[in-house]
Each structure stands twice: as C-alpha cells, then as structure tokens.
Amino acid sequence: MVGLKPSEVPPTTAVKFLGAGTAACFADLLTFPLDTAKVRLQIQGENQATQAAQRPQYRGVLGTILTMVRTEGPRSPYNGLVAGLQRQMSFASIRIGLYDSVKQFYTPKGADHSSITTRILAGCTTGAMAVSCAQPTDVVKIRFQASIPPRARSNRKYSGTMDAYRTIAREEGVRGLWKGTLPNITRNAIVNCAEMVTYDIIKEKLLDYHLLTDNFPCHFISAFGAGFCATLVASPVDVVKTRYMNSPPGQYRSPLDCMLKMVAHEGPTAFYKGFTPSFLRLGTWNVVMFVTYEQLKRAFMKVQMLRNLHSE
C-alpha cells in the first residue's frame, strides 16, 4: 500500500474544496513552465509580419523553454505564476472540490451510481461556475506568460500581478478582465468533463473489477487517462482562448472571428499548436493533482477525526 489509508468517514465538502485548491497549486508549481511553453507555441504565428522581428521562433517544448531562458532569463518560464496560483485556489477548488457534491445533486434518489450524463452535467456546471469566479486571474496569467519583457524594468507593461489587474481594468474596462469568458467557459467545461468524468469512470471500473485497490497505482492510471482525454478534446478551444485573451483590443471581433482567422491564415492544424506541451502539462498536472488531492483528503479527514476525538 502506498500513501494514507482511505478514511472510514467520507470527506466533507469543505475538505474537498480546500484539498482540491491546495493540490492544484502544488501541481501548478511543478508544471508551470510547460504551461508557459504551451502558451508561447499557441500564439506563435499570429501577427507574422511584426512577430518575426520582435519574437524568437519556438520549436518544441524543450526548445521553447530553453529559448525563453536564454533570451529572457531563468525566471521567464514562471512568468505569471502568482496569478496562476490565485487561479488554482479559486478555480480548482470549485470545479474539482464541488464536483462530487454537484454530481450527487443531479443523481436521482435511490440510484446506486451516477450516469455518464449526470457526470458530464456536473462537470459542465462546476467548470462554468469556476470560470465565472476565476476569469480575471486567467487573463492576467496568460498576459504574463505571453509577454516578452523588455530589458529595462521601467518599460515593462505591468510591474506586478496586482498592477496587471488595475492596468487592464483601467485601459480596457472591467470587461477586459473577463475577456474571453465564453471560450474559457467552453474550454473548461470540456476539460472539466474530460478530466473529472474520465478519472471518475476509470477509477470506478478499476475498483469495481478489483483490478486495483483505492491507492496510488489506481489514482495514477486514472489521472493519466484523464489528462490525455482532456488534452485531446480541449486543444482547439484552448488555442482560441489563449489567442483571444492575449490579443490587443480590436484585433479580433469575437472568439468566432479569432477562430475563422486562424483557419484562414494558418489552416486547421493551428488548433493543435502546442499539443505536446499541452499533453505533457495536463498529463503531468492531472497525475500530480489527483494523487495529491486523494492524499490531502485523507490527511485532512484524519486531522479532523483526531480533533473531534480530543474535543469529546
């Protein structure tokens, strides 16, 4: 057996909420450079006339990270990390931590298992709820990841994360902080369904058929499958979301206009730009997050039960 034993008492909603946010932050700390490489590869190709003179060309995941470190410094792959952690604490806590509660809400009384339709509905619901709360953090994160800072610190567009929120609100209006909400809701509804439903089903089948017990190997396999499925179905809308949220005012009239221009100028393969770093990032992120999440739930419940024993 690897890790803590499953708790005899099911984890509470508060434990799931806190555990999901904490586990997601831990996963982000380990995989953030892959996410930054994905963003740089996704935006490569737009504004080609000016980009050739201003931006270095990126090739592959490792090549992108090495180019960033060489041209921008060793801290560059972690540009936007603060906003990324703020995003996970508000975003993952809702979409992952509340998934089981919402799934139970949609499940008919007396049913032994939730149907796939119910799970998909729960994933869409928590994904949309999470985006509605966390969208400004995602906008700021992508702006930092996509920007190549000038050498002079005084010429940088944003002096820090909080300054970025203020600057975007001042220059683009409060709506600027919610730029790309629709494609982000679409993207995260798809990602959340792919991740949560796939993880839920794989884990359930492994346990039902007694192939594995409810421990690390089961969580690892389930999380890896969830990461692959999420990357496969979400990559096209993820590219559109990244491009639209990073674009200056007026470049695209809408996410649909962004999508059509991508197809016209770069072809349909543009929708899968950055697929490899997306999979490396989502696959790794899912494994780290779900394995950590399962252990945190058990650890938090153990602490809670010990506190209850001492208080009696």
PDB file of C-alpha atoms in Angstrom, residues 6-306:
ATOM      1  CA  PRO A   6      -8.844   5.668   2.891  1.00  0.00           C
ATOM      2  CA  SER A   7     -10.833   7.413   5.607  1.00  0.00           C
ATOM      3  CA  GLU A   8     -13.709   5.496   7.199  1.00  0.00           C
ATOM      4  CA  VAL A   9     -15.736   8.713   7.068  1.00  0.00           C
ATOM      5  CA  PRO A  10     -16.339  10.264   3.614  1.00  0.00           C
ATOM      6  CA  PRO A  11     -14.540  13.608   3.190  1.00  0.00           C
ATOM      7  CA  THR A  12     -16.678  16.683   3.700  1.00  0.00           C
ATOM      8  CA  THR A  13     -17.314  19.292   1.003  1.00  0.00           C
ATOM      9  CA  ALA A  14     -15.020  21.739   2.833  1.00  0.00           C
ATOM     10  CA  VAL A  15     -12.205  19.161   2.854  1.00  0.00           C
ATOM     11  CA  LYS A  16     -12.652  18.518  -0.876  1.00  0.00           C
ATOM     12  CA  PHE A  17     -12.771  22.265  -1.604  1.00  0.00           C
ATOM     13  CA  LEU A  18      -9.575  23.048   0.316  1.00  0.00           C
ATOM     14  CA  GLY A  19      -7.816  19.862  -0.795  1.00  0.00           C
ATOM     15  CA  ALA A  20      -8.516  20.495  -4.490  1.00  0.00           C
ATOM     16  CA  GLY A  21      -7.179  24.063  -4.395  1.00  0.00           C
ATOM     17  CA  THR A  22      -4.045  23.070  -2.478  1.00  0.00           C
ATOM     18  CA  ALA A  23      -3.334  20.054  -4.695  1.00  0.00           C
ATOM     19  CA  ALA A  24      -3.842  22.163  -7.840  1.00  0.00           C
ATOM     20  CA  CYS A  25      -1.368  24.793  -6.587  1.00  0.00           C
ATOM     21  CA  PHE A  26       1.198  22.093  -5.916  1.00  0.00           C
ATOM     22  CA  ALA A  27       0.657  20.662  -9.416  1.00  0.00           C
ATOM     23  CA  ASP A  28       0.990  24.158 -10.936  1.00  0.00           C
ATOM     24  CA  LEU A  29       4.312  24.759  -9.185  1.00  0.00           C
ATOM     25  CA  LEU A  30       5.737  21.648 -10.852  1.00  0.00           C
ATOM     26  CA  THR A  31       4.240  22.082 -14.334  1.00  0.00           C
ATOM     27  CA  PHE A  32       4.048  25.863 -14.862  1.00  0.00           C
ATOM     28  CA  PRO A  33       6.996  26.051 -17.334  1.00  0.00           C
ATOM     29  CA  LEU A  34       5.176  23.537 -19.553  1.00  0.00           C
ATOM     30  CA  ASP A  35       2.068  25.715 -19.444  1.00  0.00           C
ATOM     31  CA  THR A  36       4.107  28.804 -20.396  1.00  0.00           C
ATOM     32  CA  ALA A  37       5.712  26.896 -23.292  1.00  0.00           C
ATOM     33  CA  LYS A  38       2.237  25.862 -24.443  1.00  0.00           C
ATOM     34  CA  VAL A  39       1.041  29.491 -24.446  1.00  0.00           C
ATOM     35  CA  ARG A  40       4.092  30.683 -26.416  1.00  0.00           C
ATOM     36  CA  LEU A  41       3.625  27.941 -29.029  1.00  0.00           C
ATOM     37  CA  GLN A  42      -0.110  28.644 -29.299  1.00  0.00           C
ATOM     38  CA  ILE A  43       0.326  32.352 -30.047  1.00  0.00           C
ATOM     39  CA  GLN A  44       3.218  31.760 -32.457  1.00  0.00           C
ATOM     40  CA  GLY A  45       2.022  32.533 -35.958  1.00  0.00           C
ATOM     41  CA  GLU A  46      -0.333  35.429 -35.279  1.00  0.00           C
ATOM     42  CA  ASN A  47       0.797  38.877 -36.478  1.00  0.00           C
ATOM     43  CA  GLN A  48       3.514  37.191 -38.525  1.00  0.00           C
ATOM     44  CA  ALA A  49       4.674  40.406 -40.195  1.00  0.00           C
ATOM     45  CA  THR A  50       5.670  42.082 -36.930  1.00  0.00           C
ATOM     46  CA  GLN A  51       6.339  38.955 -34.944  1.00  0.00           C
ATOM     47  CA  ALA A  52       9.359  37.878 -36.974  1.00  0.00           C
ATOM     48  CA  ALA A  53      11.287  40.939 -35.880  1.00  0.00           C
ATOM     49  CA  GLN A  54      10.053  41.029 -32.300  1.00  0.00           C
ATOM     50  CA  ARG A  55       9.725  37.435 -31.125  1.00  0.00           C
ATOM     51  CA  PRO A  56      12.108  34.496 -31.211  1.00  0.00           C
ATOM     52  CA  GLN A  57      10.861  31.391 -33.000  1.00  0.00           C
ATOM     53  CA  TYR A  58       9.996  28.473 -30.746  1.00  0.00           C
ATOM     54  CA  ARG A  59      10.389  24.803 -31.645  1.00  0.00           C
ATOM     55  CA  GLY A  60       9.134  22.065 -29.386  1.00  0.00           C
ATOM     56  CA  VAL A  61       8.577  22.081 -25.657  1.00  0.00           C
ATOM     57  CA  LEU A  62      12.184  21.888 -24.503  1.00  0.00           C
ATOM     58  CA  GLY A  63      13.315  24.251 -27.264  1.00  0.00           C
ATOM     59  CA  THR A  64      10.729  26.838 -26.216  1.00  0.00           C
ATOM     60  CA  ILE A  65      11.757  26.704 -22.566  1.00  0.00           C
ATOM     61  CA  LEU A  66      15.468  26.873 -23.412  1.00  0.00           C
ATOM     62  CA  THR A  67      14.903  29.808 -25.793  1.00  0.00           C
ATOM     63  CA  MET A  68      12.983  31.662 -23.096  1.00  0.00           C
ATOM     64  CA  VAL A  69      15.702  31.042 -20.505  1.00  0.00           C
ATOM     65  CA  ARG A  70      18.417  32.149 -22.949  1.00  0.00           C
ATOM     66  CA  THR A  71      16.668  35.301 -24.192  1.00  0.00           C
ATOM     67  CA  GLU A  72      14.628  36.349 -21.133  1.00  0.00           C
ATOM     68  CA  GLY A  73      16.360  34.827 -18.134  1.00  0.00           C
ATOM     69  CA  PRO A  74      15.890  31.722 -15.965  1.00  0.00           C
ATOM     70  CA  ARG A  75      12.749  33.041 -14.244  1.00  0.00           C
ATOM     71  CA  SER A  76      10.837  33.594 -17.505  1.00  0.00           C
ATOM     72  CA  PRO A  77       9.107  30.154 -17.635  1.00  0.00           C
ATOM     73  CA  TYR A  78       7.442  31.116 -14.346  1.00  0.00           C
ATOM     74  CA  ASN A  79       6.068  34.460 -15.603  1.00  0.00           C
ATOM     75  CA  GLY A  80       2.519  34.741 -14.257  1.00  0.00           C
ATOM     76  CA  LEU A  81       2.970  32.140 -11.511  1.00  0.00           C
ATOM     77  CA  VAL A  82       1.338  34.321  -8.831  1.00  0.00           C
ATOM     78  CA  ALA A  83      -1.770  34.771 -10.975  1.00  0.00           C
ATOM     79  CA  GLY A  84      -1.630  31.053 -11.764  1.00  0.00           C
ATOM     80  CA  LEU A  85      -1.715  30.112  -8.068  1.00  0.00           C
ATOM     81  CA  GLN A  86      -4.517  32.619  -7.434  1.00  0.00           C
ATOM     82  CA  ARG A  87      -6.373  30.998 -10.308  1.00  0.00           C
ATOM     83  CA  GLN A  88      -5.991  27.482  -8.936  1.00  0.00           C
ATOM     84  CA  MET A  89      -7.137  28.390  -5.424  1.00  0.00           C
ATOM     85  CA  SER A  90     -10.357  29.881  -6.807  1.00  0.00           C
ATOM     86  CA  PHE A  91     -10.746  27.746  -9.924  1.00  0.00           C
ATOM     87  CA  ALA A  92      -9.733  24.200  -8.988  1.00  0.00           C
ATOM     88  CA  SER A  93     -11.397  24.454  -5.579  1.00  0.00           C
ATOM     89  CA  ILE A  94     -14.741  24.963  -7.309  1.00  0.00           C
ATOM     90  CA  ARG A  95     -14.508  22.737 -10.387  1.00  0.00           C
ATOM     91  CA  ILE A  96     -12.868  19.781  -8.619  1.00  0.00           C
ATOM     92  CA  GLY A  97     -13.785  20.286  -4.971  1.00  0.00           C
ATOM     93  CA  LEU A  98     -17.500  20.728  -5.666  1.00  0.00           C
ATOM     94  CA  TYR A  99     -17.773  18.081  -8.410  1.00  0.00           C
ATOM     95  CA  ASP A 100     -18.909  15.250  -6.136  1.00  0.00           C
ATOM     96  CA  SER A 101     -21.491  17.455  -4.400  1.00  0.00           C
ATOM     97  CA  VAL A 102     -22.951  18.676  -7.701  1.00  0.00           C
ATOM     98  CA  LYS A 103     -22.904  15.138  -9.081  1.00  0.00           C
ATOM     99  CA  GLN A 104     -24.919  13.929  -6.084  1.00  0.00           C
ATOM    100  CA  PHE A 105     -27.323  16.843  -6.560  1.00  0.00           C
ATOM    101  CA  TYR A 106     -28.052  15.724 -10.143  1.00  0.00           C
ATOM    102  CA  THR A 107     -28.188  11.993  -9.307  1.00  0.00           C
ATOM    103  CA  PRO A 108     -31.759  10.682  -8.811  1.00  0.00           C
ATOM    104  CA  LYS A 109     -32.511   9.497  -5.274  1.00  0.00           C
ATOM    105  CA  GLY A 110     -32.046   5.787  -4.800  1.00  0.00           C
ATOM    106  CA  ALA A 111     -29.618   5.362  -7.730  1.00  0.00           C
ATOM    107  CA  ASP A 112     -26.553   3.226  -6.989  1.00  0.00           C
ATOM    108  CA  HIS A 113     -24.308   5.003  -9.495  1.00  0.00           C
ATOM    109  CA  SER A 114     -24.390   8.301 -11.339  1.00  0.00           C
ATOM    110  CA  SER A 115     -24.932   8.004 -15.095  1.00  0.00           C
ATOM    111  CA  ILE A 116     -22.423   9.367 -17.597  1.00  0.00           C
ATOM    112  CA  THR A 117     -24.926  12.102 -18.492  1.00  0.00           C
ATOM    113  CA  THR A 118     -25.139  13.135 -14.840  1.00  0.00           C
ATOM    114  CA  ARG A 119     -21.344  13.218 -14.522  1.00  0.00           C
ATOM    115  CA  ILE A 120     -20.984  15.294 -17.696  1.00  0.00           C
ATOM    116  CA  LEU A 121     -23.652  17.704 -16.445  1.00  0.00           C
ATOM    117  CA  ALA A 122     -21.838  18.028 -13.112  1.00  0.00           C
ATOM    118  CA  GLY A 123     -18.523  18.650 -14.878  1.00  0.00           C
ATOM    119  CA  CYS A 124     -20.055  21.348 -17.092  1.00  0.00           C
ATOM    120  CA  THR A 125     -21.717  23.007 -14.094  1.00  0.00           C
ATOM    121  CA  THR A 126     -18.654  23.214 -11.861  1.00  0.00           C
ATOM    122  CA  GLY A 127     -16.446  24.184 -14.810  1.00  0.00           C
ATOM    123  CA  ALA A 128     -18.724  27.113 -15.711  1.00  0.00           C
ATOM    124  CA  MET A 129     -19.013  28.186 -12.062  1.00  0.00           C
ATOM    125  CA  ALA A 130     -15.236  28.137 -11.672  1.00  0.00           C
ATOM    126  CA  VAL A 131     -14.591  30.240 -14.785  1.00  0.00           C
ATOM    127  CA  SER A 132     -17.141  32.835 -13.700  1.00  0.00           C
ATOM    128  CA  CYS A 133     -15.147  33.373 -10.491  1.00  0.00           C
ATOM    129  CA  ALA A 134     -11.582  32.921 -11.720  1.00  0.00           C
ATOM    130  CA  GLN A 135     -11.592  34.506 -15.208  1.00  0.00           C
ATOM    131  CA  PRO A 136      -9.583  37.664 -14.266  1.00  0.00           C
ATOM    132  CA  THR A 137      -6.771  35.522 -12.844  1.00  0.00           C
ATOM    133  CA  ASP A 138      -6.626  33.536 -16.101  1.00  0.00           C
ATOM    134  CA  VAL A 139      -6.449  36.702 -18.225  1.00  0.00           C
ATOM    135  CA  VAL A 140      -3.560  38.092 -16.158  1.00  0.00           C
ATOM    136  CA  LYS A 141      -1.732  34.748 -16.123  1.00  0.00           C
ATOM    137  CA  ILE A 142      -1.831  34.467 -19.910  1.00  0.00           C
ATOM    138  CA  ARG A 143      -0.788  38.104 -20.401  1.00  0.00           C
ATOM    139  CA  PHE A 144       2.335  37.471 -18.298  1.00  0.00           C
ATOM    140  CA  GLN A 145       3.113  34.146 -19.970  1.00  0.00           C
ATOM    141  CA  ALA A 146       2.716  35.542 -23.490  1.00  0.00           C
ATOM    142  CA  SER A 147       4.667  38.770 -22.978  1.00  0.00           C
ATOM    143  CA  ILE A 148       8.365  39.149 -23.666  1.00  0.00           C
ATOM    144  CA  PRO A 149       9.535  41.706 -21.078  1.00  0.00           C
ATOM    145  CA  PRO A 150      11.915  44.448 -22.266  1.00  0.00           C
ATOM    146  CA  ARG A 151      15.335  44.591 -20.681  1.00  0.00           C
ATOM    147  CA  ALA A 152      14.564  47.867 -18.938  1.00  0.00           C
ATOM    148  CA  ARG A 153      12.372  47.147 -15.929  1.00  0.00           C
ATOM    149  CA  SER A 154      10.847  50.640 -16.158  1.00  0.00           C
ATOM    150  CA  ASN A 155       9.438  49.855 -19.630  1.00  0.00           C
ATOM    151  CA  ARG A 156       7.549  46.752 -18.558  1.00  0.00           C
ATOM    152  CA  LYS A 157       3.814  46.906 -19.111  1.00  0.00           C
ATOM    153  CA  TYR A 158       2.950  45.504 -15.674  1.00  0.00           C
ATOM    154  CA  SER A 159       5.064  45.973 -12.563  1.00  0.00           C
ATOM    155  CA  GLY A 160       3.385  43.053 -10.816  1.00  0.00           C
ATOM    156  CA  THR A 161       0.273  40.904 -10.617  1.00  0.00           C
ATOM    157  CA  MET A 162      -1.927  43.423  -8.786  1.00  0.00           C
ATOM    158  CA  ASP A 163      -0.745  46.182 -11.130  1.00  0.00           C
ATOM    159  CA  ALA A 164      -1.805  43.995 -14.068  1.00  0.00           C
ATOM    160  CA  TYR A 165      -5.358  43.729 -12.705  1.00  0.00           C
ATOM    161  CA  ARG A 166      -5.506  47.512 -12.233  1.00  0.00           C
ATOM    162  CA  THR A 167      -3.945  48.325 -15.613  1.00  0.00           C
ATOM    163  CA  ILE A 168      -6.244  46.011 -17.581  1.00  0.00           C
ATOM    164  CA  ALA A 169      -9.303  47.382 -15.784  1.00  0.00           C
ATOM    165  CA  ARG A 170      -8.166  50.974 -16.424  1.00  0.00           C
ATOM    166  CA  GLU A 171      -7.172  50.562 -20.087  1.00  0.00           C
ATOM    167  CA  GLU A 172      -9.764  48.010 -21.239  1.00  0.00           C
ATOM    168  CA  GLY A 173     -12.509  48.441 -18.677  1.00  0.00           C
ATOM    169  CA  VAL A 174     -13.678  45.909 -16.135  1.00  0.00           C
ATOM    170  CA  ARG A 175     -14.901  43.812 -19.047  1.00  0.00           C
ATOM    171  CA  GLY A 176     -11.271  43.407 -20.067  1.00  0.00           C
ATOM    172  CA  LEU A 177     -10.689  41.234 -17.018  1.00  0.00           C
ATOM    173  CA  TRP A 178     -13.451  38.936 -18.234  1.00  0.00           C
ATOM    174  CA  LYS A 179     -12.186  38.910 -21.821  1.00  0.00           C
ATOM    175  CA  GLY A 180     -12.614  35.508 -23.414  1.00  0.00           C
ATOM    176  CA  THR A 181     -15.069  34.278 -20.797  1.00  0.00           C
ATOM    177  CA  LEU A 182     -17.211  32.426 -23.365  1.00  0.00           C
ATOM    178  CA  PRO A 183     -14.364  30.438 -24.968  1.00  0.00           C
ATOM    179  CA  ASN A 184     -12.927  29.861 -21.497  1.00  0.00           C
ATOM    180  CA  ILE A 185     -16.252  28.515 -20.207  1.00  0.00           C
ATOM    181  CA  THR A 186     -16.442  26.299 -23.297  1.00  0.00           C
ATOM    182  CA  ARG A 187     -12.863  25.153 -22.880  1.00  0.00           C
ATOM    183  CA  ASN A 188     -13.119  24.471 -19.172  1.00  0.00           C
ATOM    184  CA  ALA A 189     -16.485  22.761 -19.418  1.00  0.00           C
ATOM    185  CA  ILE A 190     -14.865  20.388 -21.916  1.00  0.00           C
ATOM    186  CA  VAL A 191     -11.672  19.992 -19.876  1.00  0.00           C
ATOM    187  CA  ASN A 192     -13.549  19.530 -16.624  1.00  0.00           C
ATOM    188  CA  CYS A 193     -15.830  16.901 -18.146  1.00  0.00           C
ATOM    189  CA  ALA A 194     -12.910  15.090 -19.750  1.00  0.00           C
ATOM    190  CA  GLU A 195     -10.817  15.184 -16.585  1.00  0.00           C
ATOM    191  CA  MET A 196     -13.398  14.549 -13.888  1.00  0.00           C
ATOM    192  CA  VAL A 197     -15.645  12.129 -15.792  1.00  0.00           C
ATOM    193  CA  THR A 198     -12.720  10.125 -17.206  1.00  0.00           C
ATOM    194  CA  TYR A 199     -10.985   9.984 -13.814  1.00  0.00           C
ATOM    195  CA  ASP A 200     -14.260   9.080 -12.113  1.00  0.00           C
ATOM    196  CA  ILE A 201     -15.107   6.275 -14.547  1.00  0.00           C
ATOM    197  CA  ILE A 202     -11.611   4.743 -14.811  1.00  0.00           C
ATOM    198  CA  LYS A 203     -11.206   4.739 -11.047  1.00  0.00           C
ATOM    199  CA  GLU A 204     -14.680   3.279 -10.535  1.00  0.00           C
ATOM    200  CA  LYS A 205     -14.086   0.442 -13.046  1.00  0.00           C
ATOM    201  CA  LEU A 206     -10.663  -0.400 -11.635  1.00  0.00           C
ATOM    202  CA  LEU A 207     -12.213  -0.728  -8.178  1.00  0.00           C
ATOM    203  CA  ASP A 208     -15.422  -2.482  -9.300  1.00  0.00           C
ATOM    204  CA  TYR A 209     -13.499  -5.163 -11.205  1.00  0.00           C
ATOM    205  CA  HIS A 210     -10.970  -5.492  -8.350  1.00  0.00           C
ATOM    206  CA  LEU A 211      -8.079  -4.722 -10.697  1.00  0.00           C
ATOM    207  CA  LEU A 212      -6.583  -2.299  -8.184  1.00  0.00           C
ATOM    208  CA  THR A 213      -7.283  -1.023  -4.695  1.00  0.00           C
ATOM    209  CA  ASP A 214      -8.075   2.609  -3.838  1.00  0.00           C
ATOM    210  CA  ASN A 215      -4.447   3.719  -3.650  1.00  0.00           C
ATOM    211  CA  PHE A 216      -1.596   5.311  -5.627  1.00  0.00           C
ATOM    212  CA  PRO A 217      -1.483   2.980  -8.705  1.00  0.00           C
ATOM    213  CA  CYS A 218      -5.239   3.360  -9.185  1.00  0.00           C
ATOM    214  CA  HIS A 219      -5.091   7.137  -8.812  1.00  0.00           C
ATOM    215  CA  PHE A 220      -2.062   7.373 -11.154  1.00  0.00           C
ATOM    216  CA  ILE A 221      -3.643   5.388 -14.003  1.00  0.00           C
ATOM    217  CA  SER A 222      -6.964   7.206 -13.668  1.00  0.00           C
ATOM    218  CA  ALA A 223      -5.272  10.617 -13.673  1.00  0.00           C
ATOM    219  CA  PHE A 224      -3.091   9.805 -16.691  1.00  0.00           C
ATOM    220  CA  GLY A 225      -6.144   8.756 -18.695  1.00  0.00           C
ATOM    221  CA  ALA A 226      -7.952  11.919 -17.619  1.00  0.00           C
ATOM    222  CA  GLY A 227      -5.050  14.119 -18.765  1.00  0.00           C
ATOM    223  CA  PHE A 228      -4.864  12.509 -22.210  1.00  0.00           C
ATOM    224  CA  CYS A 229      -8.615  12.753 -22.856  1.00  0.00           C
ATOM    225  CA  ALA A 230      -8.718  16.364 -21.665  1.00  0.00           C
ATOM    226  CA  THR A 231      -5.874  17.402 -23.974  1.00  0.00           C
ATOM    227  CA  LEU A 232      -7.365  15.656 -26.989  1.00  0.00           C
ATOM    228  CA  VAL A 233     -10.796  17.261 -26.800  1.00  0.00           C
ATOM    229  CA  ALA A 234      -9.844  20.672 -25.405  1.00  0.00           C
ATOM    230  CA  SER A 235      -6.837  21.685 -27.509  1.00  0.00           C
ATOM    231  CA  PRO A 236      -8.749  23.537 -30.301  1.00  0.00           C
ATOM    232  CA  VAL A 237     -10.789  25.720 -27.965  1.00  0.00           C
ATOM    233  CA  ASP A 238      -7.751  26.194 -25.723  1.00  0.00           C
ATOM    234  CA  VAL A 239      -5.745  27.699 -28.610  1.00  0.00           C
ATOM    235  CA  VAL A 240      -8.616  30.061 -29.498  1.00  0.00           C
ATOM    236  CA  LYS A 241      -8.970  31.046 -25.832  1.00  0.00           C
ATOM    237  CA  THR A 242      -5.257  31.796 -25.481  1.00  0.00           C
ATOM    238  CA  ARG A 243      -5.072  33.850 -28.670  1.00  0.00           C
ATOM    239  CA  TYR A 244      -8.224  35.824 -27.903  1.00  0.00           C
ATOM    240  CA  MET A 245      -7.332  36.591 -24.292  1.00  0.00           C
ATOM    241  CA  ASN A 246      -3.807  37.679 -25.251  1.00  0.00           C
ATOM    242  CA  SER A 247      -4.918  39.859 -28.194  1.00  0.00           C
ATOM    243  CA  PRO A 248      -4.876  43.680 -28.024  1.00  0.00           C
ATOM    244  CA  PRO A 249      -8.250  45.464 -28.271  1.00  0.00           C
ATOM    245  CA  GLY A 250      -9.637  45.364 -31.803  1.00  0.00           C
ATOM    246  CA  GLN A 251      -7.539  42.507 -33.205  1.00  0.00           C
ATOM    247  CA  TYR A 252     -10.461  40.075 -33.082  1.00  0.00           C
ATOM    248  CA  ARG A 253     -14.156  40.989 -33.030  1.00  0.00           C
ATOM    249  CA  SER A 254     -15.088  37.821 -31.143  1.00  0.00           C
ATOM    250  CA  PRO A 255     -13.779  34.319 -30.328  1.00  0.00           C
ATOM    251  CA  LEU A 256     -15.521  33.113 -33.523  1.00  0.00           C
ATOM    252  CA  ASP A 257     -13.663  35.761 -35.556  1.00  0.00           C
ATOM    253  CA  CYS A 258     -10.410  34.612 -33.936  1.00  0.00           C
ATOM    254  CA  MET A 259     -11.168  31.012 -34.881  1.00  0.00           C
ATOM    255  CA  LEU A 260     -12.035  31.879 -38.506  1.00  0.00           C
ATOM    256  CA  LYS A 261      -8.888  33.986 -38.951  1.00  0.00           C
ATOM    257  CA  MET A 262      -6.770  31.147 -37.565  1.00  0.00           C
ATOM    258  CA  VAL A 263      -8.242  28.704 -40.107  1.00  0.00           C
ATOM    259  CA  ALA A 264      -7.876  31.204 -42.988  1.00  0.00           C
ATOM    260  CA  HIS A 265      -4.278  32.194 -42.231  1.00  0.00           C
ATOM    261  CA  GLU A 266      -2.770  29.060 -40.686  1.00  0.00           C
ATOM    262  CA  GLY A 267      -5.053  26.167 -41.553  1.00  0.00           C
ATOM    263  CA  PRO A 268      -6.888  23.710 -39.256  1.00  0.00           C
ATOM    264  CA  THR A 269      -3.638  22.357 -37.807  1.00  0.00           C
ATOM    265  CA  ALA A 270      -3.333  25.650 -35.902  1.00  0.00           C
ATOM    266  CA  PHE A 271      -5.948  24.307 -33.474  1.00  0.00           C
ATOM    267  CA  TYR A 272      -3.427  21.747 -32.264  1.00  0.00           C
ATOM    268  CA  LYS A 273      -0.459  24.085 -31.888  1.00  0.00           C
ATOM    269  CA  GLY A 274       1.228  23.352 -28.608  1.00  0.00           C
ATOM    270  CA  PHE A 275      -0.430  19.901 -28.337  1.00  0.00           C
ATOM    271  CA  THR A 276       2.707  18.196 -26.990  1.00  0.00           C
ATOM    272  CA  PRO A 277       3.312  20.698 -24.174  1.00  0.00           C
ATOM    273  CA  SER A 278      -0.434  20.715 -23.538  1.00  0.00           C
ATOM    274  CA  PHE A 279      -0.410  16.944 -23.044  1.00  0.00           C
ATOM    275  CA  LEU A 280       2.825  16.964 -21.065  1.00  0.00           C
ATOM    276  CA  ARG A 281       1.411  19.708 -18.897  1.00  0.00           C
ATOM    277  CA  LEU A 282      -2.141  18.348 -18.500  1.00  0.00           C
ATOM    278  CA  GLY A 283      -0.999  14.751 -18.133  1.00  0.00           C
ATOM    279  CA  THR A 284       1.612  15.630 -15.515  1.00  0.00           C
ATOM    280  CA  TRP A 285      -0.699  18.156 -13.878  1.00  0.00           C
ATOM    281  CA  ASN A 286      -3.516  15.618 -13.574  1.00  0.00           C
ATOM    282  CA  VAL A 287      -1.275  12.914 -12.121  1.00  0.00           C
ATOM    283  CA  VAL A 288       0.249  15.269  -9.538  1.00  0.00           C
ATOM    284  CA  MET A 289      -3.051  16.959  -8.729  1.00  0.00           C
ATOM    285  CA  PHE A 290      -5.250  13.857  -8.352  1.00  0.00           C
ATOM    286  CA  VAL A 291      -2.653  11.826  -6.441  1.00  0.00           C
ATOM    287  CA  THR A 292      -2.024  14.788  -4.106  1.00  0.00           C
ATOM    288  CA  TYR A 293      -5.758  15.511  -3.845  1.00  0.00           C
ATOM    289  CA  GLU A 294      -6.580  11.952  -2.773  1.00  0.00           C
ATOM    290  CA  GLN A 295      -3.863  12.038  -0.113  1.00  0.00           C
ATOM    291  CA  LEU A 296      -4.835  15.509   1.137  1.00  0.00           C
ATOM    292  CA  LYS A 297      -8.472  14.457   1.546  1.00  0.00           C
ATOM    293  CA  ARG A 298      -7.366  11.533   3.694  1.00  0.00           C
ATOM    294  CA  ALA A 299      -4.889  13.637   5.666  1.00  0.00           C
ATOM    295  CA  PHE A 300      -7.446  16.405   6.328  1.00  0.00           C
ATOM    296  CA  MET A 301     -10.076  13.861   7.428  1.00  0.00           C
ATOM    297  CA  LYS A 302      -7.539  12.190   9.727  1.00  0.00           C
ATOM    298  CA  VAL A 303      -6.749  15.550  11.335  1.00  0.00           C
ATOM    299  CA  GLN A 304     -10.457  16.350  11.634  1.00  0.00           C
ATOM    300  CA  MET A 305     -11.235  12.998  13.277  1.00  0.00           C
ATOM    301  CA  LEU A 306      -8.333  13.429  15.725  1.00  0.00           C
TER     302      LEU A 306
END
